[in-house]
Coordinates of C-alpha atoms and ligand atoms in Angstrom, one line a residue:
M1 CA 0.0 0.0 -0.1
K2 CA 2.8 2.2 1.3
K3 CA 4.5 1.6 -2.2
I4 CA 1.2 2.5 -4.2
A5 CA 1.2 5.6 -2.4
A6 CA 4.7 6.7 -3.2
I7 CA 4.2 5.8 -6.8
A8 CA 1.2 8.1 -6.9
L9 CA 3.0 10.7 -4.9
V10 CA 6.1 10.6 -7.3
M11 CA 3.4 10.6 -10.4
M12 CA 1.7 13.7 -9.0
F13 CA 5.1 15.5 -8.8
V14 CA 6.2 14.2 -12.5
L15 CA 2.7 15.5 -13.7
T16 CA 2.7 18.7 -12.0
G17 CA 6.3 19.2 -13.3
M18 CA 5.5 18.5 -16.9
A19 CA 2.1 20.8 -16.5
M20 CA 4.4 23.6 -15.5
A21 CA 7.0 23.1 -18.1
E22 CA 4.5 23.3 -20.9
T23 CA 3.7 27.0 -20.1
L24 CA 6.3 29.3 -21.7
K25 CA 6.5 32.4 -19.8
M26 CA 7.3 35.9 -21.2
G27 CA 8.6 38.5 -19.1
T28 CA 7.4 42.2 -20.2
N29 CA 6.7 45.6 -19.2
A30 CA 3.4 46.5 -20.8
S31 CA 3.5 50.2 -20.8
F32 CA 5.2 50.3 -24.3
P33 CA 2.7 50.7 -26.9
P34 CA 2.5 49.2 -29.8
Y35 CA 4.8 46.4 -28.5
E36 CA 2.8 45.7 -25.4
Y37 CA 0.2 47.5 -23.6
Y38 CA -3.2 46.7 -21.8
D39 CA -6.0 47.0 -23.9
D40 CA -8.7 49.4 -22.5
E41 CA -11.6 47.0 -23.2
T42 CA -10.3 43.7 -22.4
G43 CA -7.9 44.7 -19.7
K44 CA -5.4 42.0 -21.4
I45 CA -2.0 42.6 -22.4
V46 CA -1.6 43.0 -26.6
G47 CA 0.7 44.4 -29.0
I48 CA 3.3 43.1 -31.4
D49 CA 5.6 41.3 -28.7
A50 CA 2.4 40.0 -27.1
E51 CA 1.3 38.5 -30.4
V52 CA 4.5 37.3 -31.9
G53 CA 5.7 35.8 -28.4
A54 CA 2.2 33.8 -28.5
A55 CA 2.9 32.7 -31.8
I56 CA 6.2 31.4 -31.0
A57 CA 4.7 29.3 -28.0
E58 CA 2.2 28.0 -30.4
K59 CA 4.5 26.8 -32.7
L60 CA 6.8 25.2 -30.3
G61 CA 3.7 23.7 -28.6
Y62 CA 3.5 25.3 -25.4
D63 CA 0.8 27.2 -23.3
F64 CA 1.7 30.8 -23.1
E65 CA 1.7 33.3 -20.2
I66 CA 2.8 36.9 -20.2
V67 CA 4.1 38.3 -16.9
D68 CA 4.3 42.2 -16.5
M69 CA 6.8 43.7 -14.4
D70 CA 9.4 46.8 -14.4
F71 CA 11.4 47.1 -17.5
D72 CA 14.9 46.8 -15.4
A73 CA 13.5 43.4 -13.6
I74 CA 13.2 41.6 -16.9
I75 CA 16.7 40.3 -17.6
P76 CA 16.9 39.1 -13.8
A77 CA 13.6 37.4 -14.4
V78 CA 15.3 35.7 -17.3
T79 CA 18.6 35.0 -15.7
T80 CA 16.7 33.5 -12.7
G81 CA 14.6 31.6 -14.8
K82 CA 11.3 33.3 -13.2
V83 CA 10.4 33.6 -17.0
D84 CA 11.6 31.8 -20.0
F85 CA 12.2 34.7 -22.1
G86 CA 12.0 38.5 -22.2
M87 CA 10.3 40.3 -25.2
A88 CA 9.8 43.9 -24.4
G89 CA 10.8 46.1 -27.5
M90 CA 14.1 45.3 -26.2
T91 CA 17.5 46.5 -27.6
V92 CA 20.5 44.3 -28.2
T93 CA 23.4 45.7 -26.3
E94 CA 26.9 44.6 -25.2
D95 CA 25.9 45.2 -21.6
R96 CA 22.9 43.1 -21.7
L97 CA 24.8 40.2 -23.7
Q98 CA 27.1 39.8 -20.7
S99 CA 24.0 38.3 -18.8
V100 CA 21.5 37.0 -21.5
D101 CA 21.7 35.7 -25.1
F102 CA 19.5 37.4 -27.6
S103 CA 17.4 35.5 -30.5
D104 CA 17.8 37.1 -34.0
S105 CA 16.3 40.5 -34.2
Y106 CA 12.7 40.9 -35.2
A107 CA 12.5 44.7 -35.2
T108 CA 14.3 48.1 -35.3
G109 CA 13.8 50.8 -32.8
I110 CA 15.0 54.4 -33.0
Q111 CA 15.4 56.9 -30.3
S112 CA 13.3 59.9 -30.3
V113 CA 12.8 63.1 -28.3
I114 CA 9.3 64.1 -27.0
V115 CA 8.9 67.7 -26.3
A116 CA 5.7 70.1 -25.7
E117 CA 4.8 71.9 -28.8
D118 CA 6.2 75.1 -27.8
S119 CA 9.2 73.7 -26.5
D120 CA 12.6 75.6 -27.0
I121 CA 14.5 72.2 -27.7
T122 CA 14.4 72.0 -31.4
S123 CA 16.8 69.1 -32.1
V124 CA 18.4 66.2 -30.1
D125 CA 21.7 68.2 -30.1
D126 CA 20.4 71.1 -28.0
L127 CA 20.3 68.3 -25.3
F128 CA 23.9 67.5 -25.4
A129 CA 25.2 71.0 -26.5
E130 CA 27.7 72.9 -24.1
G131 CA 25.9 74.7 -21.3
A132 CA 22.8 72.6 -22.0
N133 CA 20.7 72.1 -18.8
Y134 CA 17.5 70.3 -19.4
T135 CA 15.8 67.8 -17.2
I136 CA 15.1 64.7 -19.2
G137 CA 12.4 61.9 -18.5
V138 CA 13.5 58.3 -19.4
Q139 CA 12.2 54.8 -18.4
Q140 CA 14.4 53.5 -15.9
G141 CA 17.1 51.0 -17.5
T142 CA 16.0 51.5 -21.1
T143 CA 18.8 52.3 -23.7
G144 CA 17.2 55.9 -23.6
D145 CA 18.1 56.2 -20.0
I146 CA 21.7 55.1 -20.6
Y147 CA 22.3 57.3 -23.5
C148 CA 20.9 60.5 -21.4
S149 CA 22.8 59.3 -18.3
D150 CA 26.2 58.5 -19.6
G151 CA 26.1 61.5 -22.5
I152 CA 24.1 64.2 -20.8
E153 CA 24.0 63.6 -17.0
D154 CA 27.5 62.2 -16.4
K155 CA 29.0 65.3 -18.5
G156 CA 27.0 67.8 -16.4
L157 CA 24.9 68.6 -19.1
G158 CA 21.4 68.1 -17.6
T159 CA 19.5 65.9 -15.4
V160 CA 17.8 62.6 -15.9
E161 CA 14.6 61.6 -14.3
R162 CA 14.0 57.7 -14.0
Y163 CA 10.1 56.6 -14.3
K164 CA 8.8 53.0 -13.7
T165 CA 6.9 53.2 -17.1
G166 CA 7.1 55.2 -20.3
A167 CA 3.7 56.4 -19.7
D168 CA 4.7 57.7 -16.1
A169 CA 7.8 59.7 -18.0
V170 CA 5.2 61.1 -20.6
L171 CA 3.0 62.2 -17.5
A172 CA 5.8 64.3 -16.1
L173 CA 6.4 66.0 -19.5
T174 CA 2.8 66.5 -19.8
S175 CA 2.5 68.3 -16.3
G176 CA 5.9 70.1 -17.0
K177 CA 8.1 68.4 -14.5
V178 CA 10.7 67.3 -17.2
D179 CA 11.5 69.3 -20.4
C180 CA 11.5 66.4 -22.7
V181 CA 11.3 62.6 -22.6
V182 CA 13.8 60.3 -24.7
I183 CA 12.0 57.1 -25.6
D184 CA 11.6 54.5 -28.7
N185 CA 10.1 55.9 -31.9
E186 CA 6.8 53.8 -32.0
P187 CA 5.9 54.3 -28.2
A188 CA 6.8 57.9 -28.7
K189 CA 4.3 58.3 -31.8
N190 CA 1.5 56.3 -29.5
Y191 CA 2.2 58.8 -26.7
V192 CA 2.0 62.0 -28.7
A193 CA -1.1 60.8 -30.3
A194 CA -2.7 60.2 -27.3
N195 CA -2.0 63.4 -25.4
E196 CA -2.6 67.0 -26.4
G197 CA 0.1 69.5 -27.2
L198 CA 3.3 67.0 -27.5
K199 CA 5.4 66.5 -30.6
I200 CA 8.3 64.4 -31.7
L201 CA 11.6 66.3 -32.7
D202 CA 12.4 65.4 -36.2
T203 CA 15.9 64.4 -35.4
Q204 CA 16.0 60.7 -34.1
Y205 CA 19.2 59.0 -33.4
A206 CA 20.5 55.6 -32.4
V207 CA 19.0 52.8 -34.4
E208 CA 18.5 49.7 -32.6
D209 CA 17.8 46.0 -32.9
Y210 CA 15.0 44.6 -31.0
A211 CA 15.4 40.8 -29.9
I212 CA 14.2 38.3 -27.6
A213 CA 16.2 37.9 -24.2
L214 CA 17.0 34.2 -23.1
A215 CA 19.0 32.7 -20.4
K216 CA 22.7 32.2 -21.3
D217 CA 23.1 29.0 -23.2
S218 CA 19.5 28.0 -23.2
E219 CA 18.4 25.1 -25.3
L220 CA 15.2 27.3 -26.1
T221 CA 17.2 30.0 -27.9
E222 CA 17.4 27.7 -31.1
K223 CA 14.1 26.8 -30.8
V224 CA 12.9 30.1 -30.5
N225 CA 15.1 31.3 -33.3
E226 CA 13.4 28.6 -35.5
A227 CA 10.0 29.6 -34.9
L228 CA 10.8 33.2 -35.3
Q229 CA 12.0 32.5 -38.8
S230 CA 9.3 30.6 -39.8
L231 CA 6.9 33.2 -38.5
I232 CA 8.8 35.9 -40.5
D233 CA 8.9 33.6 -43.5
D234 CA 4.9 32.7 -43.6
G235 CA 4.3 36.4 -43.2
T236 CA 2.8 36.3 -39.5
V237 CA 5.3 38.8 -38.3
A238 CA 4.6 41.3 -40.9
A239 CA 0.9 40.7 -40.5
V240 CA 1.1 41.5 -36.7
V241 CA 3.2 44.6 -37.4
E242 CA 0.8 45.8 -40.0
K243 CA -2.0 45.5 -37.5
Y244 CA -0.2 47.6 -34.6
I245 CA 1.6 50.0 -37.2
P246 CA -0.6 50.3 -40.2
S247 CA 1.6 51.5 -43.2
K248 CA -1.6 53.6 -44.4
Ligands
LIG1 N1 14.3 49.6 -26.6 C1 14.6 50.0 -25.3 C2 15.6 49.3 -24.6 O1 15.8 48.2 -24.9 C3 13.3 50.3 -24.7 C4 12.6 49.1 -24.3 C5 11.2 49.3 -23.4 O2 11.0 50.5 -22.8 N2 10.5 48.5 -23.4 O3 15.9 49.7 -23.5

């Protein structure tokens, strides 16, 4: 009898373990439209990353779950296995490559500057100019934060205010707490469309590759790359991008 109970217990653990392994968890920060954001009506996380991530999981035969967290918590969540991958309009950088591996790139981002319509900042160069002293809002831990911290604040050319989400940074701009927000171009367009009195400066800088972050030497990386490639080849990725960034 004892033996049967022990076997049942082992089976239970095995089955629970198997059930858990079947869900692929994606870490993201759902304040980055059109890549990931909460749909007002359904309250669900939608966007390019949400849909491409789901398609990758489906292709690989997993259930799918999105875990929303601060942007700068995503890489630690990947390295500790709290999530299976991070997908958050995340730029491939040398620094991040020290902690994680990246999939092949699936999109491009460009850093943009959002200002009030009547701002005296007319070009990104104004932020880096000698004698400049602007207060710049960024999302903490993003490449925008890194560029402004290293290129402006560390050089005594201004102050960087770091916010948990892009939405919070934009709120600081509309309420006059910061002079501009440095953020990726597609979210910038979304935030400007959603808020009166803001514009994006023409001069954009830093073209970046977005990719999926995975644990170093993970067996998943090759599978994710294969799934991603086939979703690019069969037009799925292009259709998702077109849905969220209509070309006309
Ligand atoms: N592409 C930027 C980065 O990787 C911003 C990403 C984000 O805010 N979700 O840092």
